[in-house]
Amino acid sequence: MRGGEKPKIEIHPLAHGELKDASALHERELRHEFLTRFGPGFLARYYKAFIESPYATALVARVPEVSGGERRLDGVLIGTFDTGAHYAYLVRDHGWTLTVYTVLQCLRRPKLAWDLLRTRLVRYARGVYRSLRYAVKSEKRESSQKTPERVGFLAYVATASDRRGLGIGKALVEAYAEQARMAGLDRLELVTLPDERGAGSFYTNMNWTYGGERVSRSGERYSLYRLSL
Ligand SMILES: CC(C)(COP(=O)(O)OP(=O)(O)OC[C@H]1O[C@@H](n2cnc3c(N)ncnc32)[C@H](O)[C@@H]1OP(=O)(O)O)[C@@H](O)C(=O)NCCC(=O)NCCS
């Protein structure tokens, strides 16, 4: 690779055999995310749901030129094409396993149990309820005349810290946007933390537009970004 030239980035769908590596990468690079606290088993199952869901995608990036013979994941992204349908699927097909991992982690780590109870349990329970009701609601939606906007949600993207600045994050986001475009979506959305832990300008560099601040029910502030497709 000559000076200043970016290496070739290979993007492909996350495979089942790479789940352990993907969850390890998420754990290392997205430490501040609450979900990360549920541990590698939970994360691997969470990512598995994105691989298997008909309403979502999971992509990984490799830079063989830099890694040489070493088989490693340099970046990972998960996102939805239909957020309601994806989480309804996730709750139905992976919900029990994710619950078991959550309970086991909470038993091992009472601080996590307390934080979950205090800041998120009601929100998560509402989310599960909404997901269980999703099928009923979508039947009603189908019978109405209006075509709703189709919006996907970029859940997570992360690049290994020793591979940052090579264009991996950008390549992953662009590959996801292309898949979403091909699937006929109108728009993508994401939230990121508004401080230095977030990556707002990374997205505005790629033509995402700032859509204002949101406060979650647990009181955290997030910045919303949108990309028209
Ligand atoms: C955000 C992240 C995915 C970027 O990955 P990356 O592979 O280093 O990004 P790229 O090399 O593709 O960078 C693309 C451009 O964005 C810029 N950029 C990268 N990270 C940035 C950040 N955190 N803030 C602002 N700009 C950023 C780069 O300088 C580059 O600009 P250029 O095209 O002018 O050279 C990476 O920093 C990361 O994994 N962070 C931790 C996890 C995270 O915050 N994820 C996002 C929220 S879910």
Short mmCIF file of N, CA and C in Angstrom, two decimals, residues 148-209:
data_model
loop_
_atom_site.label_atom_id
_atom_site.label_comp_id
_atom_site.label_asym_id
_atom_site.label_seq_id
_atom_site.Cartn_x
_atom_site.Cartn_y
_atom_site.Cartn_z
N PRO A 148 -47.17 3.50 4.30
CA PRO A 148 -46.29 4.20 5.22
C PRO A 148 -44.87 4.30 4.67
N GLU A 149 -44.13 5.29 5.16
CA GLU A 149 -42.73 5.43 4.75
C GLU A 149 -41.94 4.23 5.26
N ARG A 150 -41.00 3.77 4.46
CA ARG A 150 -40.22 2.61 4.90
C ARG A 150 -38.86 3.09 5.43
N VAL A 151 -38.67 2.87 6.74
CA VAL A 151 -37.49 3.42 7.42
C VAL A 151 -36.70 2.29 8.10
N GLY A 152 -35.41 2.24 7.84
CA GLY A 152 -34.55 1.27 8.50
C GLY A 152 -33.77 1.94 9.62
N PHE A 153 -33.25 1.13 10.54
CA PHE A 153 -32.54 1.69 11.70
C PHE A 153 -31.16 1.05 11.81
N LEU A 154 -30.14 1.91 11.77
CA LEU A 154 -28.77 1.41 11.94
C LEU A 154 -28.53 1.24 13.45
N ALA A 155 -28.45 -0.01 13.88
CA ALA A 155 -28.35 -0.27 15.33
C ALA A 155 -26.93 -0.03 15.87
N TYR A 156 -25.93 -0.65 15.23
CA TYR A 156 -24.54 -0.48 15.68
C TYR A 156 -23.58 -0.59 14.52
N VAL A 157 -22.52 0.22 14.58
CA VAL A 157 -21.39 0.02 13.68
C VAL A 157 -20.13 0.25 14.50
N ALA A 158 -19.14 -0.61 14.31
CA ALA A 158 -17.89 -0.44 15.06
C ALA A 158 -16.71 -0.94 14.23
N THR A 159 -15.61 -0.23 14.35
CA THR A 159 -14.35 -0.62 13.70
C THR A 159 -13.33 -0.91 14.80
N ALA A 160 -12.55 -1.96 14.62
CA ALA A 160 -11.49 -2.29 15.60
C ALA A 160 -10.59 -1.07 15.78
N SER A 161 -10.22 -0.75 17.03
CA SER A 161 -9.48 0.50 17.27
C SER A 161 -8.17 0.58 16.49
N ASP A 162 -7.51 -0.58 16.25
CA ASP A 162 -6.25 -0.51 15.49
C ASP A 162 -6.46 -0.50 13.98
N ARG A 163 -7.73 -0.36 13.56
CA ARG A 163 -8.02 -0.29 12.11
C ARG A 163 -8.82 0.97 11.77
N ARG A 164 -8.88 1.90 12.68
CA ARG A 164 -9.67 3.12 12.43
C ARG A 164 -9.00 4.00 11.37
N GLY A 165 -9.83 4.78 10.68
CA GLY A 165 -9.29 5.75 9.71
C GLY A 165 -8.93 5.15 8.37
N LEU A 166 -9.25 3.87 8.16
CA LEU A 166 -8.92 3.23 6.88
C LEU A 166 -10.11 3.23 5.92
N GLY A 167 -11.26 3.72 6.41
CA GLY A 167 -12.45 3.73 5.56
C GLY A 167 -13.41 2.58 5.83
N ILE A 168 -13.14 1.81 6.89
CA ILE A 168 -13.96 0.62 7.17
C ILE A 168 -15.39 1.00 7.59
N GLY A 169 -15.50 1.95 8.53
CA GLY A 169 -16.81 2.37 9.02
C GLY A 169 -17.65 2.90 7.86
N LYS A 170 -17.03 3.75 7.06
CA LYS A 170 -17.72 4.34 5.92
C LYS A 170 -18.19 3.25 4.94
N ALA A 171 -17.31 2.30 4.65
CA ALA A 171 -17.65 1.22 3.71
C ALA A 171 -18.83 0.40 4.24
N LEU A 172 -18.84 0.14 5.55
CA LEU A 172 -19.94 -0.64 6.14
C LEU A 172 -21.26 0.12 6.05
N VAL A 173 -21.23 1.41 6.40
CA VAL A 173 -22.47 2.22 6.37
C VAL A 173 -22.98 2.34 4.94
N GLU A 174 -22.04 2.53 3.99
CA GLU A 174 -22.47 2.65 2.59
C GLU A 174 -23.04 1.33 2.06
N ALA A 175 -22.46 0.21 2.49
CA ALA A 175 -22.98 -1.10 2.04
C ALA A 175 -24.39 -1.32 2.59
N TYR A 176 -24.60 -0.92 3.83
CA TYR A 176 -25.93 -1.05 4.44
C TYR A 176 -26.94 -0.14 3.71
N ALA A 177 -26.54 1.10 3.43
CA ALA A 177 -27.43 2.03 2.73
C ALA A 177 -27.78 1.49 1.34
N GLU A 178 -26.82 0.86 0.68
CA GLU A 178 -27.08 0.30 -0.65
C GLU A 178 -28.08 -0.86 -0.56
N GLN A 179 -27.90 -1.72 0.46
CA GLN A 179 -28.85 -2.83 0.64
C GLN A 179 -30.26 -2.28 0.90
N ALA A 180 -30.33 -1.22 1.72
CA ALA A 180 -31.62 -0.62 2.07
C ALA A 180 -32.29 -0.02 0.83
N ARG A 181 -31.46 0.64 -0.01
CA ARG A 181 -31.97 1.23 -1.25
C ARG A 181 -32.54 0.12 -2.14
N MET A 182 -31.79 -0.96 -2.27
CA MET A 182 -32.24 -2.08 -3.12
C MET A 182 -33.52 -2.70 -2.57
N ALA A 183 -33.69 -2.64 -1.25
CA ALA A 183 -34.89 -3.21 -0.62
C ALA A 183 -36.08 -2.24 -0.72
N GLY A 184 -35.85 -1.06 -1.30
CA GLY A 184 -36.95 -0.11 -1.53
C GLY A 184 -37.26 0.79 -0.34
N LEU A 185 -36.32 0.92 0.60
CA LEU A 185 -36.57 1.80 1.75
C LEU A 185 -36.48 3.27 1.35
N ASP A 186 -37.16 4.12 2.12
CA ASP A 186 -37.14 5.56 1.85
C ASP A 186 -36.03 6.27 2.62
N ARG A 187 -35.72 5.73 3.80
CA ARG A 187 -34.86 6.49 4.70
C ARG A 187 -34.22 5.56 5.73
N LEU A 188 -33.04 5.98 6.23
CA LEU A 188 -32.41 5.28 7.36
C LEU A 188 -32.31 6.24 8.53
N GLU A 189 -32.32 5.71 9.71
CA GLU A 189 -32.16 6.53 10.91
C GLU A 189 -31.18 5.85 11.86
N LEU A 190 -30.63 6.63 12.76
CA LEU A 190 -29.79 6.09 13.83
C LEU A 190 -29.76 7.09 14.96
N VAL A 191 -29.38 6.61 16.14
CA VAL A 191 -29.10 7.53 17.23
C VAL A 191 -27.68 7.29 17.72
N THR A 192 -27.04 8.38 18.13
CA THR A 192 -25.69 8.26 18.68
C THR A 192 -25.59 9.23 19.86
N LEU A 193 -24.66 8.96 20.75
CA LEU A 193 -24.55 9.85 21.92
C LEU A 193 -24.09 11.23 21.46
N PRO A 194 -24.60 12.29 22.10
CA PRO A 194 -24.28 13.64 21.62
C PRO A 194 -22.89 14.12 22.04
N ASP A 195 -22.21 13.37 22.91
CA ASP A 195 -20.89 13.82 23.38
C ASP A 195 -19.77 13.10 22.61
N GLU A 196 -18.58 13.14 23.19
CA GLU A 196 -17.41 12.57 22.48
C GLU A 196 -17.51 11.03 22.35
N ARG A 197 -18.43 10.40 23.09
CA ARG A 197 -18.60 8.95 22.93
C ARG A 197 -19.38 8.62 21.65
N GLY A 198 -20.11 9.61 21.13
CA GLY A 198 -20.89 9.40 19.91
C GLY A 198 -20.06 9.68 18.67
N ALA A 199 -20.70 9.59 17.50
CA ALA A 199 -19.94 9.74 16.25
C ALA A 199 -20.71 10.60 15.25
N GLY A 200 -21.36 11.68 15.74
CA GLY A 200 -22.19 12.54 14.89
C GLY A 200 -21.51 12.98 13.62
N SER A 201 -20.28 13.52 13.74
CA SER A 201 -19.67 14.08 12.51
C SER A 201 -19.23 12.99 11.54
N PHE A 202 -19.02 11.77 12.05
CA PHE A 202 -18.74 10.64 11.16
C PHE A 202 -19.92 10.46 10.19
N TYR A 203 -21.15 10.62 10.71
CA TYR A 203 -22.34 10.44 9.87
C TYR A 203 -22.61 11.67 8.99
N THR A 204 -22.42 12.89 9.53
CA THR A 204 -22.67 14.07 8.68
C THR A 204 -21.69 14.12 7.51
N ASN A 205 -20.47 13.60 7.74
CA ASN A 205 -19.49 13.48 6.64
C ASN A 205 -20.04 12.65 5.50
N MET A 206 -20.94 11.73 5.83
CA MET A 206 -21.49 10.83 4.80
C MET A 206 -22.91 11.25 4.40
N ASN A 207 -23.21 12.55 4.61
CA ASN A 207 -24.48 13.13 4.15
C ASN A 207 -25.71 12.77 4.99
N TRP A 208 -25.50 12.21 6.19
CA TRP A 208 -26.64 12.03 7.08
C TRP A 208 -26.95 13.41 7.66
N THR A 209 -28.23 13.68 7.96
CA THR A 209 -28.56 14.99 8.51
C THR A 209 -29.02 14.86 9.96
#
